[in-house]
Coordinates of C-alpha atoms in Angstrom, one line a residue:
Chain A
X293 CA 71.6 77.3 96.0
X294 CA 68.8 79.8 95.3
X295 CA 68.1 82.9 97.5
X296 CA 64.7 84.3 98.3
X297 CA 63.9 87.8 98.9
X298 CA 63.4 86.6 102.8
X299 CA 66.8 85.2 102.9
X300 CA 68.4 88.5 101.1
X301 CA 66.6 90.5 103.9
X302 CA 68.1 88.0 106.4
X303 CA 71.6 88.4 105.2
X304 CA 71.4 92.1 104.7
X305 CA 70.4 92.2 108.3
X306 CA 73.5 90.2 109.4
X307 CA 75.7 92.6 107.2
X308 CA 74.0 95.6 109.0
X309 CA 72.9 96.8 105.6
X310 CA 69.5 98.5 104.8
X311 CA 68.4 97.5 101.6
X312 CA 66.2 99.4 99.2
X313 CA 62.9 97.2 99.3
X314 CA 62.6 97.6 95.4
X315 CA 65.7 95.9 94.9
X316 CA 65.7 93.1 97.2
X317 CA 63.9 90.8 94.2
X318 CA 66.8 91.6 91.8
X319 CA 69.3 91.2 94.8
X320 CA 67.6 87.5 95.0
X321 CA 68.3 86.9 91.3
X322 CA 71.4 88.1 90.9
X323 CA 73.1 86.4 94.0
X324 CA 71.5 83.2 93.3
X325 CA 73.3 83.5 90.0
X326 CA 76.5 84.3 91.9
X327 CA 75.9 81.3 94.3
X328 CA 75.3 79.1 91.3
X329 CA 78.9 80.0 89.9
X330 CA 80.6 79.4 93.1
X331 CA 78.6 76.2 93.4
X332 CA 81.1 74.6 90.7
X333 CA 83.7 74.6 93.8
X334 CA 81.7 71.8 95.5
X335 CA 82.9 69.1 92.7
X336 CA 86.7 69.9 93.2
X337 CA 88.4 67.2 94.6
X338 CA 90.2 68.8 97.8
X339 CA 90.8 65.7 100.1
X340 CA 93.7 66.3 101.9
X341 CA 94.4 69.8 100.5
X342 CA 95.3 72.5 103.2
X343 CA 93.4 75.5 102.8
X344 CA 95.7 78.4 101.4
X345 CA 94.9 81.9 103.3
X346 CA 97.9 83.9 102.0
X347 CA 100.0 83.7 98.7
X348 CA 103.1 83.4 100.4
X349 CA 102.4 81.5 103.5
X350 CA 103.7 84.4 105.7
X351 CA 103.1 84.4 109.5
X352 CA 102.5 87.4 111.4
X353 CA 105.2 89.6 111.8
X354 CA 106.1 90.8 115.3
X355 CA 107.9 94.2 116.0
X356 CA 109.3 95.5 119.3
X357 CA 106.8 96.6 121.9
X358 CA 107.7 100.3 121.8
X359 CA 105.9 103.5 120.9
X360 CA 106.2 103.9 117.2
X361 CA 103.4 106.5 116.3
X362 CA 103.4 110.1 117.3
X363 CA 100.4 111.9 118.9
X364 CA 98.2 113.1 115.8
X365 CA 95.0 114.0 118.1
X366 CA 94.9 117.5 116.5
X367 CA 95.3 115.8 113.0
X368 CA 92.5 113.3 113.5
X369 CA 90.1 116.0 115.1
X370 CA 90.7 118.2 112.4
X371 CA 88.9 116.0 109.9
X372 CA 86.2 114.5 112.2
X373 CA 82.7 115.7 111.3
X374 CA 82.0 117.3 115.0
X375 CA 84.2 118.2 117.8
X376 CA 83.9 120.5 120.9
X377 CA 86.4 121.1 123.5
X378 CA 88.7 118.4 122.0
X379 CA 86.0 115.9 122.3
X380 CA 84.6 114.1 119.4
X381 CA 81.1 114.8 119.1
X382 CA 78.6 111.8 117.9
X383 CA 74.9 111.4 117.5
X384 CA 72.8 110.4 120.0
X385 CA 71.7 107.0 119.3
X386 CA 70.2 105.7 122.3
X387 CA 66.4 105.8 122.9
Chain B
X276 CA 105.0 117.1 75.7
X277 CA 102.4 114.3 76.3
X278 CA 103.5 112.2 73.8
X279 CA 107.0 111.8 75.3
X280 CA 108.1 108.7 77.4
X281 CA 109.1 108.9 81.0
X282 CA 112.7 108.6 80.1
X283 CA 112.4 111.5 77.7
X284 CA 110.5 113.5 80.0
X285 CA 113.2 112.9 82.6
X286 CA 116.2 114.0 80.1
X287 CA 114.2 117.1 78.8
X288 CA 113.8 118.4 82.6
X289 CA 117.3 117.9 83.1
X290 CA 118.3 119.6 80.1
X291 CA 115.9 122.4 81.0
X292 CA 113.9 122.1 77.6
X293 CA 111.1 122.7 79.9
X294 CA 110.4 122.8 83.7
X295 CA 108.2 120.6 85.7
X296 CA 106.2 123.5 86.4
X297 CA 105.5 123.7 82.5
X298 CA 105.0 120.1 82.1
X299 CA 102.4 120.3 85.0
X300 CA 100.5 122.9 83.9
X301 CA 100.4 121.4 80.1
X302 CA 99.0 118.0 81.7
X303 CA 96.6 120.2 83.9
X304 CA 95.4 122.0 80.9
X305 CA 94.8 118.9 78.9
X306 CA 92.6 117.6 82.0
X307 CA 90.9 121.0 81.9
X308 CA 90.0 120.7 78.3
X309 CA 89.4 116.7 77.7
X310 CA 88.6 115.1 81.0
X311 CA 84.9 116.4 80.5
X312 CA 84.7 113.5 77.9
X313 CA 86.1 110.9 80.0
X314 CA 85.5 111.4 83.5
X315 CA 88.7 110.0 84.6
X316 CA 89.6 112.2 87.5
X317 CA 87.6 112.6 90.8
X318 CA 89.9 115.3 92.3
X319 CA 91.9 117.7 90.5
X320 CA 94.9 118.9 92.6
X321 CA 96.3 121.9 90.6
X322 CA 97.5 123.9 93.3
X323 CA 99.4 121.0 95.1
X324 CA 100.7 119.6 91.7
X325 CA 102.3 122.9 91.0
X326 CA 103.9 123.5 94.3
X327 CA 105.2 119.9 94.0
X328 CA 106.6 120.7 90.3
X329 CA 108.3 123.8 91.9
X330 CA 109.9 121.9 94.5
X331 CA 111.2 119.3 91.7
X332 CA 112.6 122.4 89.8
X333 CA 114.3 123.5 92.8
X334 CA 115.8 119.9 93.2
X335 CA 116.8 119.6 89.8
X336 CA 118.4 123.0 89.6
X337 CA 120.5 121.9 92.4
X338 CA 121.6 118.8 90.7
X339 CA 119.4 116.5 93.1
X340 CA 116.9 114.1 92.1
X341 CA 116.1 111.0 90.5
X342 CA 114.9 109.5 87.1
X343 CA 111.3 110.4 88.2
X344 CA 111.7 113.8 89.7
X345 CA 109.4 116.5 88.3
X346 CA 107.2 114.1 86.1
X347 CA 103.5 114.2 87.2
X348 CA 101.5 111.4 88.0
X349 CA 97.9 110.3 88.5
X350 CA 96.8 108.5 91.7
X351 CA 94.0 106.0 92.0
X352 CA 91.5 107.4 94.5
X353 CA 91.8 104.1 96.7
X354 CA 95.5 105.4 97.9
X355 CA 95.3 107.9 101.1
X356 CA 96.8 111.4 100.4
X357 CA 97.1 114.0 103.1
X358 CA 94.8 116.8 102.9
X359 CA 93.0 115.8 99.6
X360 CA 90.1 113.6 99.1
X361 CA 90.3 110.2 99.2
X362 CA 87.2 108.7 98.2
X363 CA 87.6 105.1 96.6
X364 CA 84.7 106.5 94.4
X365 CA 82.4 105.6 96.9
X366 CA 79.5 108.0 98.4
X367 CA 80.8 106.4 101.8
X368 CA 84.1 108.2 101.6
X369 CA 82.9 111.2 99.6
X370 CA 83.9 113.7 102.4
X371 CA 86.9 111.7 103.7
X372 CA 90.3 113.9 103.8
X373 CA 93.1 111.6 104.8
X374 CA 95.3 112.6 107.8
X375 CA 98.4 110.6 106.2
X376 CA 99.8 109.4 102.9
X377 CA 99.8 105.7 101.6
X378 CA 103.4 104.5 101.4
X379 CA 103.4 104.5 97.5
X380 CA 102.2 108.2 98.1
X381 CA 105.2 109.0 100.0
X382 CA 107.5 107.0 97.9
X383 CA 106.5 108.4 94.5
X384 CA 105.7 112.0 95.6
X385 CA 107.8 113.0 98.6
X386 CA 111.1 110.8 97.8
X387 CA 110.8 110.4 94.3
X388 CA 109.7 114.1 93.8
X389 CA 106.5 113.2 91.3
X390 CA 103.8 115.7 91.3
X391 CA 100.4 114.4 91.8
X392 CA 97.7 115.7 89.5
X393 CA 94.8 114.5 90.9
X394 CA 93.1 111.2 92.4
X395 CA 91.4 109.3 89.6
X396 CA 88.1 107.7 89.0
X397 CA 87.7 103.8 89.8
X398 CA 85.0 101.1 90.6
X399 CA 83.4 101.9 94.0
X400 CA 86.1 100.2 96.4
X401 CA 87.7 98.7 93.4
X402 CA 84.7 96.2 92.9
X403 CA 84.2 96.2 89.2
X404 CA 85.4 95.3 85.7
X405 CA 83.9 98.2 83.6
X406 CA 84.5 101.3 86.1
X407 CA 80.6 101.8 86.0
X408 CA 80.3 101.3 89.7
X409 CA 81.6 104.5 90.7
X410 CA 79.5 107.1 92.7
X411 CA 81.2 109.8 90.7
X412 CA 79.7 108.3 87.4
X413 CA 81.4 105.9 84.8
X414 CA 84.7 106.6 83.1
X415 CA 84.8 106.4 79.0
X416 CA 87.5 104.6 77.1
X417 CA 89.3 107.1 75.1
X418 CA 89.4 104.9 71.9
X419 CA 85.4 104.8 72.1
X420 CA 83.7 107.0 74.4
X421 CA 80.6 104.7 74.2
X422 CA 82.4 102.0 75.7
X423 CA 84.0 100.9 78.9
X424 CA 87.6 101.7 79.9
X425 CA 87.8 98.4 82.1
X426 CA 88.1 98.5 86.0
X427 CA 88.7 98.8 88.6
X428 CA 91.2 101.1 87.7
X429 CA 89.5 102.6 84.7
X430 CA 90.4 106.2 85.6
X431 CA 94.0 105.4 86.0
X432 CA 93.6 103.9 82.3
X433 CA 91.7 106.4 80.5
X434 CA 93.8 109.0 81.8
X435 CA 97.1 107.9 80.7
X436 CA 95.8 106.3 77.4
X437 CA 94.5 109.9 76.8
X438 CA 97.6 111.7 77.4
X439 CA 96.3 113.5 80.5
X440 CA 99.1 111.8 82.8
X441 CA 102.2 110.3 81.8
X442 CA 101.5 107.5 84.3
X443 CA 99.2 106.5 87.0
X444 CA 99.0 104.4 89.9
X445 CA 96.5 101.4 89.9
X446 CA 95.7 98.3 92.1
X447 CA 94.8 94.7 91.1
X448 CA 92.7 92.3 93.2
X449 CA 91.1 90.0 90.3
X450 CA 92.5 92.1 87.0
X451 CA 91.7 95.5 87.9
X452 CA 95.3 96.7 86.5
X453 CA 95.8 94.4 83.7
X454 CA 92.1 94.2 82.2
X455 CA 91.6 98.1 81.7
X456 CA 95.2 98.2 80.7
X457 CA 94.5 95.7 77.7
X458 CA 91.3 97.7 76.7
X459 CA 93.1 101.0 76.6
X460 CA 96.3 100.0 74.8
X461 CA 98.4 100.4 77.9
X462 CA 101.3 98.1 79.8
X463 CA 99.9 97.5 83.2
X464 CA 101.9 95.4 85.9
X465 CA 100.4 93.8 89.1
X466 CA 103.7 92.6 90.8
X467 CA 104.0 89.8 93.1
X468 CA 101.9 90.2 96.4
X469 CA 104.0 92.0 99.1
X470 CA 106.3 93.6 96.5
X471 CA 104.6 97.0 97.1
X472 CA 103.2 98.1 100.4
X473 CA 99.5 98.2 100.8
X474 CA 99.7 100.9 103.7
X475 CA 97.4 103.6 103.0
X476 CA 95.7 101.6 100.4
X477 CA 92.0 101.1 101.2
X478 CA 91.6 97.4 101.7
X479 CA 89.1 95.6 99.6
X480 CA 90.3 92.0 99.8
X481 CA 93.6 91.9 101.7
X482 CA 94.9 88.5 100.5
X483 CA 94.5 89.8 96.9
X484 CA 95.0 93.2 96.7
X485 CA 98.4 94.4 95.2
X486 CA 99.4 98.1 94.2
X487 CA 100.8 98.4 90.5
X488 CA 101.5 100.8 87.6
X489 CA 99.7 101.6 84.6
X490 CA 102.1 103.3 81.6
X491 CA 102.6 103.6 78.1
X492 CA 105.5 101.1 77.9
X493 CA 107.3 98.4 79.9
X494 CA 110.0 100.9 80.1
X495 CA 107.9 103.5 81.8
X496 CA 106.4 100.9 83.9
X497 CA 109.6 99.7 85.1
X498 CA 110.7 103.0 86.4
X499 CA 107.7 103.8 88.3
X500 CA 107.4 100.1 89.8
X501 CA 111.0 100.3 91.1
X502 CA 110.2 103.5 92.6
X503 CA 107.0 102.1 94.4
X504 CA 108.6 98.9 95.6
X505 CA 110.3 97.9 98.9
X506 CA 109.4 96.6 102.4
X507 CA 107.5 98.7 104.5
X508 CA 107.2 98.0 108.4
X509 CA 103.7 99.4 108.6
X510 CA 102.5 96.5 106.1
X511 CA 102.5 93.4 108.1
X512 CA 102.1 91.6 104.6
X513 CA 105.0 93.6 102.7
X514 CA 108.0 91.1 101.9
X515 CA 111.3 92.0 103.7
X516 CA 113.8 91.6 100.8
X517 CA 115.8 94.0 98.6
X518 CA 114.0 95.7 95.6
X519 CA 115.3 94.1 92.5
X520 CA 116.6 96.4 89.7
X521 CA 113.7 96.6 87.1
X522 CA 115.3 99.1 84.9
X523 CA 119.1 97.7 84.3
X524 CA 118.1 94.4 83.0
X525 CA 115.8 95.9 80.1
X526 CA 117.4 95.0 77.2
X527 CA 118.5 91.6 78.0
X528 CA 118.3 89.3 75.0
X529 CA 115.1 86.7 75.2
X530 CA 117.0 84.1 73.5
X531 CA 116.1 80.9 74.6
X532 CA 113.3 82.2 77.0
X533 CA 110.8 79.2 78.0
X534 CA 107.2 80.7 77.3
X535 CA 104.2 78.5 78.4
X536 CA 100.8 78.6 76.5
X537 CA 98.0 77.1 79.1
X538 CA 95.8 75.1 77.0
X539 CA 92.8 76.2 79.1
X540 CA 93.3 79.8 78.3
X541 CA 92.9 79.3 74.7
X542 CA 89.7 77.1 74.8
X543 CA 86.3 78.2 74.2
X544 CA 85.3 81.7 75.0
X545 CA 88.2 83.7 73.8
X546 CA 87.1 85.9 70.7
X547 CA 88.8 84.9 67.5
X548 CA 90.1 88.5 66.7
X549 CA 91.7 88.5 70.3
X550 CA 93.1 85.0 69.4
X551 CA 94.7 86.3 66.0
X552 CA 96.4 88.9 67.8
X553 CA 98.1 87.0 70.6
X554 CA 98.9 84.4 67.9
X555 CA 100.7 87.5 66.1
X556 CA 102.5 88.2 69.2
X557 CA 103.7 84.8 69.7
X558 CA 105.0 84.6 66.2
X559 CA 107.0 87.7 66.9
X560 CA 108.4 86.3 70.2
X561 CA 109.5 83.3 68.4
X562 CA 111.5 85.7 66.0
X563 CA 113.0 87.1 69.2
X564 CA 114.6 83.6 70.2
X565 CA 111.9 82.6 72.4
X566 CA 110.6 78.9 72.7
X567 CA 106.9 77.7 73.2
X568 CA 105.4 75.0 75.0
X569 CA 101.9 74.1 76.0
X570 CA 101.4 74.0 79.7
X571 CA 98.2 72.9 81.8
X572 CA 96.7 74.9 84.1
X573 CA 93.7 72.7 84.9
X574 CA 92.2 74.4 87.9
X575 CA 92.0 77.6 86.1
X576 CA 88.1 77.3 85.3
X577 CA 87.7 77.3 88.9
X578 CA 89.4 80.4 89.5
X579 CA 86.5 82.8 89.2
X580 CA 84.3 80.5 91.6
X581 CA 86.9 80.8 94.1
X582 CA 87.7 84.5 93.8
X583 CA 84.0 85.2 94.3
X584 CA 84.1 83.4 97.6
X585 CA 87.4 84.8 99.0
X586 CA 87.1 88.1 97.8
X587 CA 83.7 89.0 98.9
X588 CA 84.3 87.0 102.2
X589 CA 87.5 89.5 102.9
X590 CA 85.5 92.5 101.5
X591 CA 83.0 92.1 103.9
X592 CA 85.1 91.9 107.0
X593 CA 86.9 94.8 105.9
X594 CA 84.3 97.3 104.9
X595 CA 82.7 96.4 108.3
X596 CA 84.5 99.6 109.6
X597 CA 82.3 101.8 107.4
X598 CA 79.4 102.0 109.6
X599 CA 78.6 105.7 110.2
X600 CA 80.6 105.9 113.4
X601 CA 84.1 105.0 112.6
X602 CA 84.2 106.0 109.2
X603 CA 82.3 107.2 106.4
X604 CA 79.1 108.7 105.4
X605 CA 76.6 108.9 108.4
X606 CA 72.8 108.9 108.2
X607 CA 70.7 111.4 109.6
X608 CA 67.4 111.0 111.8
X609 CA 68.5 107.7 113.0
X610 CA 66.5 106.3 116.1
X611 CA 69.0 104.0 117.6
X612 CA 72.4 102.3 117.0
X613 CA 71.2 99.6 114.6
X614 CA 69.4 101.7 112.3
X615 CA 72.3 104.3 112.2
X616 CA 74.9 101.3 111.1
X617 CA 72.3 100.1 108.8
X618 CA 70.9 103.3 106.9
X619 CA 74.4 104.7 106.8
X620 CA 75.9 101.5 105.1
X621 CA 72.6 101.4 103.1
X622 CA 72.9 104.9 101.8
X623 CA 76.7 104.9 101.6
X624 CA 77.5 101.7 99.3
X625 CA 76.3 101.2 95.7
X626 CA 74.8 98.0 94.2
X627 CA 78.0 96.2 93.4
X628 CA 79.5 96.8 97.0
X629 CA 76.3 95.8 98.7
X630 CA 76.0 92.5 96.4
X631 CA 79.7 91.5 97.4
X632 CA 79.2 92.5 101.2
X633 CA 75.9 89.9 101.2
X634 CA 77.9 87.3 99.5
X635 CA 80.6 87.7 101.7
X636 CA 78.5 87.7 104.7
X637 CA 76.6 84.6 103.4
X638 CA 79.5 82.4 102.7
X639 CA 81.2 83.3 106.2
X640 CA 77.7 82.7 108.2
X641 CA 77.4 79.5 110.4
X642 CA 76.3 76.3 108.1
X643 CA 78.2 77.7 104.9
X644 CA 81.7 78.6 106.0
X645 CA 82.9 74.6 105.4
X646 CA 81.1 74.5 102.0
X647 CA 82.0 77.8 100.7
X648 CA 85.2 79.8 102.3
X649 CA 87.0 76.9 103.4
X650 CA 86.5 74.9 100.4
X651 CA 87.5 77.9 98.3
X652 CA 90.7 78.2 100.3
X653 CA 91.4 74.7 99.5
X654 CA 90.9 75.1 95.8
X655 CA 93.1 78.5 95.8
X656 CA 96.0 75.8 97.0
X657 CA 95.3 73.8 94.0
X658 CA 95.5 76.6 91.3
X659 CA 98.7 78.0 93.1
X660 CA 100.1 74.5 92.8
X661 CA 99.4 74.5 88.9
X662 CA 101.5 77.3 88.7
X663 CA 104.2 76.1 90.6
X664 CA 104.1 72.8 88.3
X665 CA 104.1 75.0 85.2
X666 CA 107.0 77.2 86.3
X667 CA 109.0 74.1 86.6
X668 CA 108.8 74.0 83.0
X669 CA 108.8 77.5 81.8
X670 CA 110.0 81.0 82.7
X671 CA 107.0 82.8 81.8
X672 CA 103.3 82.1 80.7
X673 CA 101.6 83.8 77.8
X674 CA 98.0 84.4 77.3
X675 CA 95.4 86.5 76.5
X676 CA 94.4 89.4 79.3
X677 CA 90.9 89.4 78.4
X678 CA 88.2 87.8 76.5
X679 CA 87.2 90.3 74.0
X680 CA 87.7 94.2 73.5
X681 CA 85.9 96.9 75.5
X682 CA 82.3 96.4 75.4
X683 CA 79.8 99.0 75.4
X684 CA 78.7 101.1 78.5
X685 CA 75.7 99.5 80.2
X686 CA 75.7 96.3 78.2
X687 CA 76.8 93.9 81.2
X688 CA 75.7 95.9 84.4
X689 CA 72.3 93.9 84.8
X690 CA 74.3 90.6 85.0
X691 CA 77.0 90.5 87.6
X692 CA 78.2 86.9 86.5
X693 CA 78.6 87.8 83.0
X694 CA 80.9 90.9 84.3
X695 CA 82.6 88.6 86.3
X696 CA 83.6 86.1 83.8
X697 CA 85.2 88.9 82.1
X698 CA 88.4 88.2 84.5
X699 CA 88.5 84.9 83.8
X700 CA 92.0 85.1 82.6
X701 CA 93.6 87.5 85.2
X702 CA 92.1 86.4 88.4
X703 CA 94.3 83.5 88.9
X704 CA 97.6 85.2 89.5
X705 CA 95.9 87.4 92.1
X706 CA 94.9 84.0 94.0
X707 CA 98.4 82.5 93.6
X708 CA 100.1 85.9 94.5
X709 CA 102.3 85.9 91.2
X710 CA 103.4 88.9 89.2
X711 CA 101.4 89.3 86.0
X712 CA 101.2 92.1 83.4
X713 CA 99.3 93.1 80.2
X714 CA 100.8 94.6 77.2
X715 CA 99.3 96.0 73.8
X716 CA 99.7 93.2 70.9
X717 CA 97.3 94.6 68.2
X718 CA 93.6 95.8 67.4
X719 CA 90.2 94.3 66.6
X720 CA 87.8 96.5 65.0
X721 CA 90.0 99.4 66.0
X722 CA 90.0 98.6 69.4
X723 CA 92.9 97.4 71.4
X724 CA 94.0 94.0 72.4
X725 CA 96.2 92.9 75.2
X726 CA 98.2 89.9 75.9
X727 CA 99.1 88.8 79.3
X728 CA 102.4 87.6 80.8
X729 CA 102.6 86.0 84.3
X730 CA 105.8 85.2 86.0
X731 CA 107.1 83.3 89.1
X732 CA 107.2 84.8 92.6
X733 CA 109.5 88.3 92.1
X734 CA 110.0 87.9 88.7
X735 CA 108.9 91.2 87.6
X736 CA 112.2 92.2 85.9
X737 CA 111.9 89.3 83.7
X738 CA 108.5 90.0 82.8
X739 CA 109.1 93.5 82.0
X740 CA 112.3 92.6 79.9
X741 CA 110.0 90.4 77.8
X742 CA 107.6 93.3 77.4
X743 CA 110.1 95.6 76.4
X744 CA 111.8 93.3 74.1
X745 CA 108.4 93.0 72.5
X746 CA 107.8 96.7 72.5
X747 CA 111.5 97.3 70.8
X748 CA 110.2 95.1 67.8
X749 CA 106.6 96.1 67.7
X750 CA 104.7 99.7 67.8
X751 CA 101.2 98.7 69.0
X752 CA 102.2 100.3 72.3
X753 CA 102.8 103.7 70.6
X754 CA 99.4 104.0 69.1
X755 CA 97.0 106.5 70.4
X756 CA 93.3 107.3 70.4
X757 CA 92.8 109.5 67.6
X758 CA 90.3 112.0 69.6
X759 CA 93.1 112.6 72.2
X760 CA 96.4 113.0 70.3

């Protein structure tokens, strides 16, 4: 599988990633090489083999539905880029 | 002081030969004078380290504390530390000061009483095999500063190998503890997945990441790993089982130990000089009573391709949170929300992270999911089954850690695939979730060579004991880089 610069731009768009235009050609070559590497997987015989998502086959552990974390509002606000009157300030991004 | 083992340091602290403050000051001085050659620390926390050392001295004076109390350590900058920058070596988190401690930070610092010297350099978001992808610049190998220390835990190994810290934490997603340990003459262990809490460890590939330790001997590593281990209700992947004693079993005979040599690990691609060191180590272990048999891990050639689907897929998901709003660098002068996301991520992530996010996005995208991601998860099970069958025949598996010794800085940066293939012997253990370690076994052209031991699930004590027995019989692990004695 070979990726063109246009396909790289499309994947970057899906990933919400602005690419430096000067790197797009290089990324196309490098990602094509990586996909050539992973294309080896297509030859593996996996009929009847179940996918393995977790090394220990664990299922999600549940905990009691009870409050376990204290209020850390002040600690979190202290590291925020901007706060005012107890509120987080975010940049205006709606035109 | 910096030549002493952890056991010797603990004895000296209890005998009041020197205080934890004096020991910590000694290491801080070495960092100040020697680290400019290596770039192993991103942040040095001298004031906090000295305060923690004073607290440790007070505990020891009261006859309290444990075997690690008062012994300083370095923390890989992937672990959250309250009030201290936790950057993951990325511009994205350059200004992030964590409001909480990772569980292993709590265990090693608050509970065990180890003062933190600082936060160690690494590959950005732990993505790399050479420590050249850090936003803060590459780390140099103390054995030859024109060469890489390996990655992603390059800062951790460079600091310990150069005697800037007695021990350091590290993480291993595809070999990032073992490969750098091999390239710098250290002992590094990646425990069984789920053995050590991942809470507060910034996620790269969640089903593969595991925290561990790099040290100058198996005995040192055992002490620290034991203190790090244990069930953590805050980590849903933490295993709820008692912590084995990793220290007491050191010293057991390995007479009759069955060691497997995977034929695929000794095929083309392994450097002859590295092979000679491994062969000599095998001969040494035979003298100690171990028996050797060939085993096969037939799907191991597929471990690198499997990893480079699974890991980027998980990374693309984990790193979605770094968008300039929820976490991380925020671009300025943007016109709308989409541009805020795209520019923040474009500016905040380096090239290797961008490559892996794009690969992950691609293999998970509509039309390619089955061909890439689902197929990789099936091959992952084949790799796991290879190990399961092998461990029906043998107690541990032995092989090389890396294909060759440390390479020159910059020699592989333009060829990601060549860089990825560097991890061909280490990745399979992460895919299977089994414990694995690297320990020094010789030199080639003056550069360290490491051998790898892999064990069955929760078999860390056995691995560490084999390594300890080997280190009692050899002195490779005691060699120090001449420029940092």
